[in-house]
Every structure is written in structure tokens, then in C-alpha cells.
Short mmCIF file of C-alpha atoms in Angstrom, two decimals:
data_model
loop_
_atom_site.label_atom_id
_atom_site.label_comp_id
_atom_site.label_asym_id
_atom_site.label_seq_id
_atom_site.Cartn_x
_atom_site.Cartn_y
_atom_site.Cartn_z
CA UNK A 14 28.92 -17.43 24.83
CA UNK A 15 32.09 -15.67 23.81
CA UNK A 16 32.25 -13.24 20.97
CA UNK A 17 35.93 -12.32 19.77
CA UNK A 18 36.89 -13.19 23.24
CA UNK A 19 34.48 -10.84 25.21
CA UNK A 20 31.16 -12.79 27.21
CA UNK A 21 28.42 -12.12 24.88
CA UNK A 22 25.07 -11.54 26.83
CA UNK A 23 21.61 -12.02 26.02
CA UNK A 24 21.04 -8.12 24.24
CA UNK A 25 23.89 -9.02 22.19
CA UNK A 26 22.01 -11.58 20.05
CA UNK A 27 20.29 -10.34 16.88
CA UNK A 28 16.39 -9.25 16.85
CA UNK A 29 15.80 -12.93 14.87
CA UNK A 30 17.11 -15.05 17.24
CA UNK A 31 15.42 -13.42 20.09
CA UNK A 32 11.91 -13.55 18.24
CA UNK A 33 12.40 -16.92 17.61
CA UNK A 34 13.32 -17.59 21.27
CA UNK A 35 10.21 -15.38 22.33
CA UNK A 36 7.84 -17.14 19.81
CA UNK A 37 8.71 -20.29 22.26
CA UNK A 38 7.11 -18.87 25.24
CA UNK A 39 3.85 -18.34 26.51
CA UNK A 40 1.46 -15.61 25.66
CA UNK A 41 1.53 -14.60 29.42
CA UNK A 42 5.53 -14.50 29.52
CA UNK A 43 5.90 -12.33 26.40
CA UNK A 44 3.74 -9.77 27.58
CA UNK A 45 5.55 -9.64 30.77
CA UNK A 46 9.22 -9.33 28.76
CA UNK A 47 7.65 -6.26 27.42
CA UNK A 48 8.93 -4.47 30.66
CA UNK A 49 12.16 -5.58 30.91
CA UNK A 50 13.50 -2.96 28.83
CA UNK A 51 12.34 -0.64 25.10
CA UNK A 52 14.27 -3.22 22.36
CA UNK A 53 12.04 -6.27 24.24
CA UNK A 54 8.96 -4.10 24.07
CA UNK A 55 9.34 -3.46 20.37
CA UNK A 56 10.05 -7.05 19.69
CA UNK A 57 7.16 -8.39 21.49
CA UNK A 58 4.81 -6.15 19.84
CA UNK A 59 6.76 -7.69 16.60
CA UNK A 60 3.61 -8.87 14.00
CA UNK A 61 5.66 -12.07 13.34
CA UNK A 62 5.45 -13.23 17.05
CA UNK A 63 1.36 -13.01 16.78
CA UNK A 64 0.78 -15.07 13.95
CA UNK A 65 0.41 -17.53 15.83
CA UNK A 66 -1.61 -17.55 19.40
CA UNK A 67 -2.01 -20.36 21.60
CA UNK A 68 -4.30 -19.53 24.74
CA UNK A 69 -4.94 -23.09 25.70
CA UNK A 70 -2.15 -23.37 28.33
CA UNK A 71 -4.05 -20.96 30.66
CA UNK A 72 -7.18 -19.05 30.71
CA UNK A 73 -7.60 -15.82 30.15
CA UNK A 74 -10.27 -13.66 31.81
CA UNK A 75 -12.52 -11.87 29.19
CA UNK A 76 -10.98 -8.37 29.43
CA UNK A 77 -7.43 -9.84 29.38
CA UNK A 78 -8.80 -11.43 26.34
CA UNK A 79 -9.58 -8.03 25.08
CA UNK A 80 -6.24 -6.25 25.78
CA UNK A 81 -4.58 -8.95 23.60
CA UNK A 82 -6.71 -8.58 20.80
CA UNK A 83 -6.74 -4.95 20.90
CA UNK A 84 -3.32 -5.25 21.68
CA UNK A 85 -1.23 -7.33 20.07
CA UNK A 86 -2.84 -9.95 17.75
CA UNK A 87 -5.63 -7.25 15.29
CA UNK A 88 -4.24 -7.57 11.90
CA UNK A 89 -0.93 -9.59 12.57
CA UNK A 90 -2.96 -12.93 13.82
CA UNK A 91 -3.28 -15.99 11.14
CA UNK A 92 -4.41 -18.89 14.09
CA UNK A 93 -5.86 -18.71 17.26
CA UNK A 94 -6.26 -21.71 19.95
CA UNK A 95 -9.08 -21.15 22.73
CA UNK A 96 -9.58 -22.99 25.60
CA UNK A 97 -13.51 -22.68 26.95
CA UNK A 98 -15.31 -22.88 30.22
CA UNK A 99 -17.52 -25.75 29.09
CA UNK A 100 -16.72 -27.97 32.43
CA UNK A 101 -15.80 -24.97 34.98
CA UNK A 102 -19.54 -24.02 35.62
CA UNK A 103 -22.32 -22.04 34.45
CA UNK A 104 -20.85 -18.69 36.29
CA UNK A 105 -17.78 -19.09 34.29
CA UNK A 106 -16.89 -16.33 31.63
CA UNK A 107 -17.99 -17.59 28.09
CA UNK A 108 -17.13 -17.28 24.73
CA UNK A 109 -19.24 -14.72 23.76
CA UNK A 110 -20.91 -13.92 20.28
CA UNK A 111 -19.07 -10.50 20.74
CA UNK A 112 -15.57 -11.78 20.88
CA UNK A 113 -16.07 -13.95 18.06
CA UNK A 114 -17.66 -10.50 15.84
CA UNK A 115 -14.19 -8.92 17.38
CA UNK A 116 -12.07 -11.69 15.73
CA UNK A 117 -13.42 -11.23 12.36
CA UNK A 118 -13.45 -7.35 12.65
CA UNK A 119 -10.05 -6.94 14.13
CA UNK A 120 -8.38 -10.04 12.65
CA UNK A 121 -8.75 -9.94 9.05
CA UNK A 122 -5.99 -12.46 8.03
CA UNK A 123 -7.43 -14.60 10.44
CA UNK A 124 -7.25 -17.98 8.65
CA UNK A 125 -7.51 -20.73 11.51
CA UNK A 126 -9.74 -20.99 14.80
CA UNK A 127 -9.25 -23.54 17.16
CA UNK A 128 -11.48 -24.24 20.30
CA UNK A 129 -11.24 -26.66 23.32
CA UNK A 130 -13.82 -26.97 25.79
CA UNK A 131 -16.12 -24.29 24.59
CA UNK A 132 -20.14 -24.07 24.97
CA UNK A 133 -21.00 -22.18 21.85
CA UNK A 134 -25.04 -23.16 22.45
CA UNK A 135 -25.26 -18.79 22.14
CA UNK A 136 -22.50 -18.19 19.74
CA UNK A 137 -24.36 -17.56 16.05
CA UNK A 138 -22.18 -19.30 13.50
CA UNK A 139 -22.67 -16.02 11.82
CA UNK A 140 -20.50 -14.37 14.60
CA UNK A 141 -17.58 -16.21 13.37
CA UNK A 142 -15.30 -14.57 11.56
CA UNK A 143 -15.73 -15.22 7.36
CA UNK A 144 -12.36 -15.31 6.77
CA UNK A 145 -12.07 -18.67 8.53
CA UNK A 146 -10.57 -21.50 6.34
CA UNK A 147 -9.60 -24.19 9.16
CA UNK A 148 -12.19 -24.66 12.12
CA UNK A 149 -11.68 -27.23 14.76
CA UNK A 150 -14.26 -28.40 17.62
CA UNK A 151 -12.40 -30.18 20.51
CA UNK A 152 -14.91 -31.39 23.18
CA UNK A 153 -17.07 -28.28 22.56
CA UNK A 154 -20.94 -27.85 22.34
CA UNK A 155 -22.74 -26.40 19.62
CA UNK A 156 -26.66 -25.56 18.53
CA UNK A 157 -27.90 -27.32 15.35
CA UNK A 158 -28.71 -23.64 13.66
CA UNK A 159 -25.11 -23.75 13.47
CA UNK A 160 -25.89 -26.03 10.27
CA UNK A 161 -29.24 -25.41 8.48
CA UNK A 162 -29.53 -25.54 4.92
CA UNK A 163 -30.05 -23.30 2.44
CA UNK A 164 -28.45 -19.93 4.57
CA UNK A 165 -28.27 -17.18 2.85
CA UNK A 166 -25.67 -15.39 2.94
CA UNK A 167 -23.75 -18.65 3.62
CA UNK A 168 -21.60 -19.21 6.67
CA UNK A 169 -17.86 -19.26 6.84
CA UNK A 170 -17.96 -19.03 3.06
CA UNK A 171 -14.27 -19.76 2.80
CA UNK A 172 -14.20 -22.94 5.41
CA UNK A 173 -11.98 -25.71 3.59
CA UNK A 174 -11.12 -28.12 6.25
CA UNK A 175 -13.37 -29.02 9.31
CA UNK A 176 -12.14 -30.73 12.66
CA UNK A 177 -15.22 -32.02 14.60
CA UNK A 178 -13.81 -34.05 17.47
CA UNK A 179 -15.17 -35.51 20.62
CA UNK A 180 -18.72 -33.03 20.10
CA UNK A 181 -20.95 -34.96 22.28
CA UNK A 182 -24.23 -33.55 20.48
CA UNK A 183 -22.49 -34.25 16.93
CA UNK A 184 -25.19 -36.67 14.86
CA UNK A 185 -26.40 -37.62 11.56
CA UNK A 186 -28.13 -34.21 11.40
CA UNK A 187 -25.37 -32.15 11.80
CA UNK A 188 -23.47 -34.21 9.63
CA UNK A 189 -26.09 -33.71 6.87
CA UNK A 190 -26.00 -29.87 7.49
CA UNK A 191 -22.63 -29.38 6.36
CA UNK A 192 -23.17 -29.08 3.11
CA UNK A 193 -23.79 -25.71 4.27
CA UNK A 194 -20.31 -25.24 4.07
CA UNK A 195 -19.67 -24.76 0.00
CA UNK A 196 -16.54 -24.75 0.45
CA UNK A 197 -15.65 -27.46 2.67
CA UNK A 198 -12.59 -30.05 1.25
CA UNK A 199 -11.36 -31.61 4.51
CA UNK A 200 -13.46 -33.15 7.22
CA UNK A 201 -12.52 -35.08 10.35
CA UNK A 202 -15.07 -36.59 12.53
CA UNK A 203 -13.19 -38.41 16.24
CA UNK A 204 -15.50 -39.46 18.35
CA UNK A 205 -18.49 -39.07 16.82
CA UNK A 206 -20.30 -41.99 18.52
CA UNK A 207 -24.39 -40.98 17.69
CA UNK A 208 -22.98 -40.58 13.81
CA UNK A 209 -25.04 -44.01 11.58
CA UNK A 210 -23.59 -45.67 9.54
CA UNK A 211 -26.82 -44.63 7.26
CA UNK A 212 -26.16 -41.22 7.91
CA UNK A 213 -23.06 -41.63 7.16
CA UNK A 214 -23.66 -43.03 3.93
CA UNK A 215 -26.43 -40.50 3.19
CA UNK A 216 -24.51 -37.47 4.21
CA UNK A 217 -21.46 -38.23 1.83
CA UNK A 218 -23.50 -38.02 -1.06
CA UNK A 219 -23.80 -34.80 -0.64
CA UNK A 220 -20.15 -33.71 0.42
CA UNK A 221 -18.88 -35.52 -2.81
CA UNK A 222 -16.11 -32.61 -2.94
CA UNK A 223 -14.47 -33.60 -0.14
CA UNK A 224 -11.20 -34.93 -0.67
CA UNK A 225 -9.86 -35.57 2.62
CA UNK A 226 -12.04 -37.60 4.79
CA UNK A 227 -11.06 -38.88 8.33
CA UNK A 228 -13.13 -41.18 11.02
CA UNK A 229 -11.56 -42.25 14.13
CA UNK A 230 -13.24 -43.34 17.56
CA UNK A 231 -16.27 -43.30 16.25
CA UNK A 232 -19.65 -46.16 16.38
CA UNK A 233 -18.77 -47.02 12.91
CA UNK A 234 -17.52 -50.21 10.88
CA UNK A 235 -14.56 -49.62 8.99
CA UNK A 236 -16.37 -51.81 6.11
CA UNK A 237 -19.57 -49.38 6.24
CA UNK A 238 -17.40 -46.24 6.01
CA UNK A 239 -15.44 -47.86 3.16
CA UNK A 240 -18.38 -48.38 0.96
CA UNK A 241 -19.87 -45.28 1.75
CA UNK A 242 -16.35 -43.72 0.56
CA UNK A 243 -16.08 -45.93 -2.78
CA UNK A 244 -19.67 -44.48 -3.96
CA UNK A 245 -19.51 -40.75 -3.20
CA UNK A 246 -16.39 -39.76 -2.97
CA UNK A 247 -14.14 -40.68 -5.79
CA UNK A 248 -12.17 -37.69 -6.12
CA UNK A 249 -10.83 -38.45 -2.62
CA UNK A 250 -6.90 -38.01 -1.72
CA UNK A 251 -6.51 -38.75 2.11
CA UNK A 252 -8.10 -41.04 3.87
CA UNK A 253 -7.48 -42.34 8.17
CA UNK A 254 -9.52 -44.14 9.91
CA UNK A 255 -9.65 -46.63 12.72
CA UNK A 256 -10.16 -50.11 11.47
CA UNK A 257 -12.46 -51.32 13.87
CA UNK A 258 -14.76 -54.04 11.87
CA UNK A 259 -12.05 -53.86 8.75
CA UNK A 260 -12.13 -57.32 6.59
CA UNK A 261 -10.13 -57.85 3.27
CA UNK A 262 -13.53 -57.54 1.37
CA UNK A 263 -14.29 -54.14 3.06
CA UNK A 264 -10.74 -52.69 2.18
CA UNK A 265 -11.31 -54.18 -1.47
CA UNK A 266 -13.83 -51.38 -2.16
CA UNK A 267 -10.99 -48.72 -2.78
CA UNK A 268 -9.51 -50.79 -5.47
CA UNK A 269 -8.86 -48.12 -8.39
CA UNK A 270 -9.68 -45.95 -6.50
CA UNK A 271 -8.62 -42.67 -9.07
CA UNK A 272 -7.30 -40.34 -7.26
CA UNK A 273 -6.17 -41.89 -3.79
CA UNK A 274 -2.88 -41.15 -2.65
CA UNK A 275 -2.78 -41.26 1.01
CA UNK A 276 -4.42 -44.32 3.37
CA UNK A 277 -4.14 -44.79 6.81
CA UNK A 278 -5.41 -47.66 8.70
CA UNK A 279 -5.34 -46.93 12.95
CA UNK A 280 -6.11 -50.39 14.80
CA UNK A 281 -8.31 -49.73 17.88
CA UNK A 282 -6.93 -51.20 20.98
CA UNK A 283 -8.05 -54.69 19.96
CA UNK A 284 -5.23 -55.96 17.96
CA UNK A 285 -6.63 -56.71 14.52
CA UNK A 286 -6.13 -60.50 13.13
CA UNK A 287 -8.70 -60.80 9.92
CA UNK A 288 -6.32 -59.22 7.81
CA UNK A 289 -2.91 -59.84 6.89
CA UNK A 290 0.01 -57.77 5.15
CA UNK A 291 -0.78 -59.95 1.73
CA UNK A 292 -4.09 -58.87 1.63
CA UNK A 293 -3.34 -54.83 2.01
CA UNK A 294 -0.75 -55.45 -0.54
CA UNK A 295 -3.22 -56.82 -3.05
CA UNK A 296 -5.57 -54.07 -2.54
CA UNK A 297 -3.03 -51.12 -2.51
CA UNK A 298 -1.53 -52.22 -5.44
CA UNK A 299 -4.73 -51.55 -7.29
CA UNK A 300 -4.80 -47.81 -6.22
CA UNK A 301 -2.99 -46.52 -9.21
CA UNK A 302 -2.17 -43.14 -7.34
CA UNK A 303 -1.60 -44.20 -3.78
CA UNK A 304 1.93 -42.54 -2.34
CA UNK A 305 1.37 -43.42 1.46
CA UNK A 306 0.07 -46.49 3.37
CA UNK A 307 0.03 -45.88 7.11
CA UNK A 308 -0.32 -48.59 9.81
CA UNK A 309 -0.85 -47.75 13.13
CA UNK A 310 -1.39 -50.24 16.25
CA UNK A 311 -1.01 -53.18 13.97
CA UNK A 312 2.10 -55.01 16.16
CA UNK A 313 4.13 -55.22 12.59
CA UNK A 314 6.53 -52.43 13.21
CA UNK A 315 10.22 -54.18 12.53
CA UNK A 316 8.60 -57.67 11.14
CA UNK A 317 8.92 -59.58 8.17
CA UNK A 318 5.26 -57.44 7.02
CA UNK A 319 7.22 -54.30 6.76
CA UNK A 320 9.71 -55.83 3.82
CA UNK A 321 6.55 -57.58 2.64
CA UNK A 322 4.74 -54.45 1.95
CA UNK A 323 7.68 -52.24 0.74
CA UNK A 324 8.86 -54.54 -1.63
CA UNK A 325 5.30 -54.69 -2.73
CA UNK A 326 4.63 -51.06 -3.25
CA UNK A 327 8.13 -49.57 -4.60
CA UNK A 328 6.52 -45.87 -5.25
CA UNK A 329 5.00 -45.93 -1.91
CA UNK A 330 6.31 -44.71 2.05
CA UNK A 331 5.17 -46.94 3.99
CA UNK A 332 4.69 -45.91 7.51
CA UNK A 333 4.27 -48.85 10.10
CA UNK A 334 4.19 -47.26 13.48
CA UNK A 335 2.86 -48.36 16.92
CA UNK A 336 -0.82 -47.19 17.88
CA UNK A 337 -1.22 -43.90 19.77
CA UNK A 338 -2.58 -43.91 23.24
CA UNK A 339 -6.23 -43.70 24.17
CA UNK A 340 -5.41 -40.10 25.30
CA UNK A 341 -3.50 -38.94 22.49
CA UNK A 342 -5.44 -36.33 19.62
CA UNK A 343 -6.45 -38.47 16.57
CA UNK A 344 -6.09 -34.71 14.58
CA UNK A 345 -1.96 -34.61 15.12
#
């Protein structure tokens, strides 16, 4: 790059730009830029780079763990990803109860926690740090005394918005204990295959302030889950799930439906043929809040459906868009 006719070089570029080319890199690379010279030291150790912390890509020994937090994230971090040693053997460094006291000591604007792959069978839910508002579970294992009723203090008293996917131990108990969370608004279940359709039903009642509700992957009739959303949850915005088992009379259930503005239907990898663009359009239109209608996997992306259902639903986006693969995260 030329400036005023002279080659303009890398140290020439303003402390922005090079933060936001830093903030592209891995954790491990910015730490090691740190020693290329004093202005790359002092913009690594920039707060605005450590908002954000993604240690999924590789994983970190325990005490390298430490230095970080110690480090560089403390007070700056707002969300943390953390990759587990569920499948690398039981000699394997774990995430410990005391890292997870750590967090919430020396992260207090700590907002969002992310794990993949974790066992957390010895991790207190206690441990984790209050401030938590977002909490997802990707393919991680966890004790039922995570969720007992009637905890006092209560746990993660801030928690709005709950990701539980793939938890192989997830059932209709756990799902019932999360009413520990007072606070919860958002929950999405993906995989939960030992989750009833009774529990289901049962638990709902009780999480009637939830107002964003997702089921995908799981055991579960998109008819059963319907119903069970038209009778508890009627202050519900957002709802996705996979429409395995959907029928026009199933989908009829959300009809004025109050305060519904966002639906997403995902077809499972068996093309769906009971219903038909005319009879999504006759339920929708009944929704007097709905602003998005999402199709996914449906084969109508481009077809004479698409015009069918915008013309239909003028003060609606209509998103028609090919399913994701099996190996794709239901959460994104």
C-alpha cells in the first residue's frame, strides 16, 4: 500500500485497524504478537480484543488456562467458548469447580459461557459464575443437582437464555428442574432424544415466561410440541423447530397466537408432503403479530410456494431456504 507515494508498511496502519485485524486471530497467535515489538504488546493486552474469547480451536492446558485469565481476559471478558476433555480420557485435565469460581471472581462482566465437550458431573452449578445471562451445553455432561428445586440462594440468578444441545443425560427431569432458573426467557433443547412428549407438556407449564422456545433433533412430534406451546406459553415470540410429525391440524394450534412474531419450521431429512404452502398461509395469517416465517429443507426455495406465501403475508419476511446438513449446529 502506498501512502503519498511512499510503501506504507504494516506499523503504519492505525491502532483500530490493527485490533480489528488481531481480533481475527487466534488466542494462541495474539499472545505470540505480543513479542514482536512494545506498540503490539500494548495492543494485545487492549480490553477490546478480550471481550470476546474463543478457546475451542485448540486446547489449552490448565495453567495456560490460568495465565490467560490472570492475564488478559479478568475484567475485560463479556463471552467465553470452552472446549472440554469429555472424549480424550479420564486422565485428561478437567474443567474444574475452581476455574469456574475464577471466572466469576475475576470476570465480572462476564455475560456469556459457552462449553463443548465438557464433563461437568463435579462442577457445582453454584461454581458458575452469577453474572451469567447466556449458558450453552454442547455435547457436555452434567449431574441432576445442577437443577433441584427450591435452591436457595438460586443459581445463575440472572440466566435469560439457555442452550441445551446434544446432552446425552438431558430428560424430562432436568427439563422440569429449570424452573430453577427465575429468570430464564430463552430455551433451546437439540437433541434431546429421552425428553416426552408428557414431560414436555408438563414442564412448560411451569416455564410459562419463556418467550423463545426452540426444539430441534429431538424424539418429539412437531404436533405434541405445538399443543404443548398453544396452552402454556402464550406470551411466546420465537419459535423453531423441526417438523418431524407436523400436519395442518397440528400447526392450526398457533392460530391467534398473541404475541408470535417469529416461526420457523426445519424439515428433517425426510422431505415433508402432508402440508402444503396454502395451508401455512391459512394458519399464519391468523397470527396477528407474526413478522417472520422460516422454511428450511422444504424443496420450495425459487417455486411458485415462495410468491404464494409472500403475496399472502405482505408484513411478513419470508425466509425459504434449503435444510442445513446433519452436521451443521441447529443454535446458528
Amino acid at each position: 500500500m502506498r501512502v503519498g507515494g511512499v510503501m506504507a508498511t504494516l506499523s503504519d496502519l492505525p491502532d483500530s485497524v490493527i485490533l480489528e485485524i488481531f481480533s481475527y486471530l487466534p488466542v494462541r497467535d495474539r499472545i505470540r504478537l505480543s513479542r514482536v515489538c512494545h506498540r503490539w504488546k500494548r495492543l494485545v493486552g487492549d480490553r477490546w480484543l478480550w471481550r470476546h474469547v474463543d478457546l475451542t480451536v485448540c486446547r489449552m492446558r490448565p495453567k495456560v488456562m490460568w495465565h490467560l485469565l490472570r492475564r488478559y481476559m479478568a475484567s475485560r471478558l463479556h463471552s467465553l467458548r470452552l472446549c472440554g476433555y469429555l472424549s480424550a480420557g479420564s486422565q485428561a485435565p478437567q474443567l474444574s469447580p475452581a476455574l469456574m469460581r475464577a471466572l466469576g471472581q475475576k470476570c465480572p462482566n462476564l455475560q456469556r459461557l459457552c462449553l463443548h465437550g465438557a464433563d461437568l458431573s463435579v462442577v457445582p452449578v453454584t461454581s458458575l459464575p452469577c453474572t451469567l445471562r447466556t449458558l450453552e451445553l454442547h455435547s457436555c455432561e452434567i449431574p441432576m443437582a445442577w437443577l433441584l428445586k427450591g435452591r436457595d440462594p438460586p443459581a445463575l440468578p440472572l440466566l435469560e437464555c439457555l442452550v441445551l444441545d446434544r446432552v446425552p443425560a438431558f430428560r424430562d427431569e432436568h427439563l422440569r428442574g429449570l424452573t430453577c432458573f427465575r429468570a430464564l426467557r430463552s430455551l433451546v433443547l437439540g437433541g434431546a432424544y429421552r425428553v416426552t412428549e408428557a414431560g414436555l407438556d408438563a414442564s412448560l407449564q411451569e416455564l410459562s415466561s419463556l418467550r423463545r422456545l426452540e426444539v430441534l433433533g429431538c424424539a418429539l412430534s412437531a404436533d405434541s410440541t405445538l399443543l404443548a406451546i398453544s396452552r402454556h406459553l402464550r406470551d411466546v415470540r420465537k419459535v423453531r423447530l423441526t417438523a418431524t410429525g407436523l400436519s395442518a391440524a397440528g400447526l392450526s394450534v398457533l392460530e391467534g397466537m398473541p404475541a408470535l412474531e417469529s416461526l420457523c419450521l426445519q424439515a428433517p431429512h425426510v422431505a415433508l408432503e402432508t402440508l402444503s404452502p396454502a395451508e401455512i398461509l391459512s394458519s399464519c395469517r391468523t397470527m396477528p403479530r407474526l413478522r417472520v416465517l422460516e422454511l428450511q429443507g422444504l424443496g420450495w426455495e425459487g417455486q411458485e410456494a415462495e410468491r404464494i406465501l409472500c403475496q399472502g403475508l405482505p408484513r411478513c419476511l419470508v425466509i425459504l431456504r434449503a435444510g442445513p446438513k446433519e452436521s451443521t449446529d441447529w443454535w446458528v
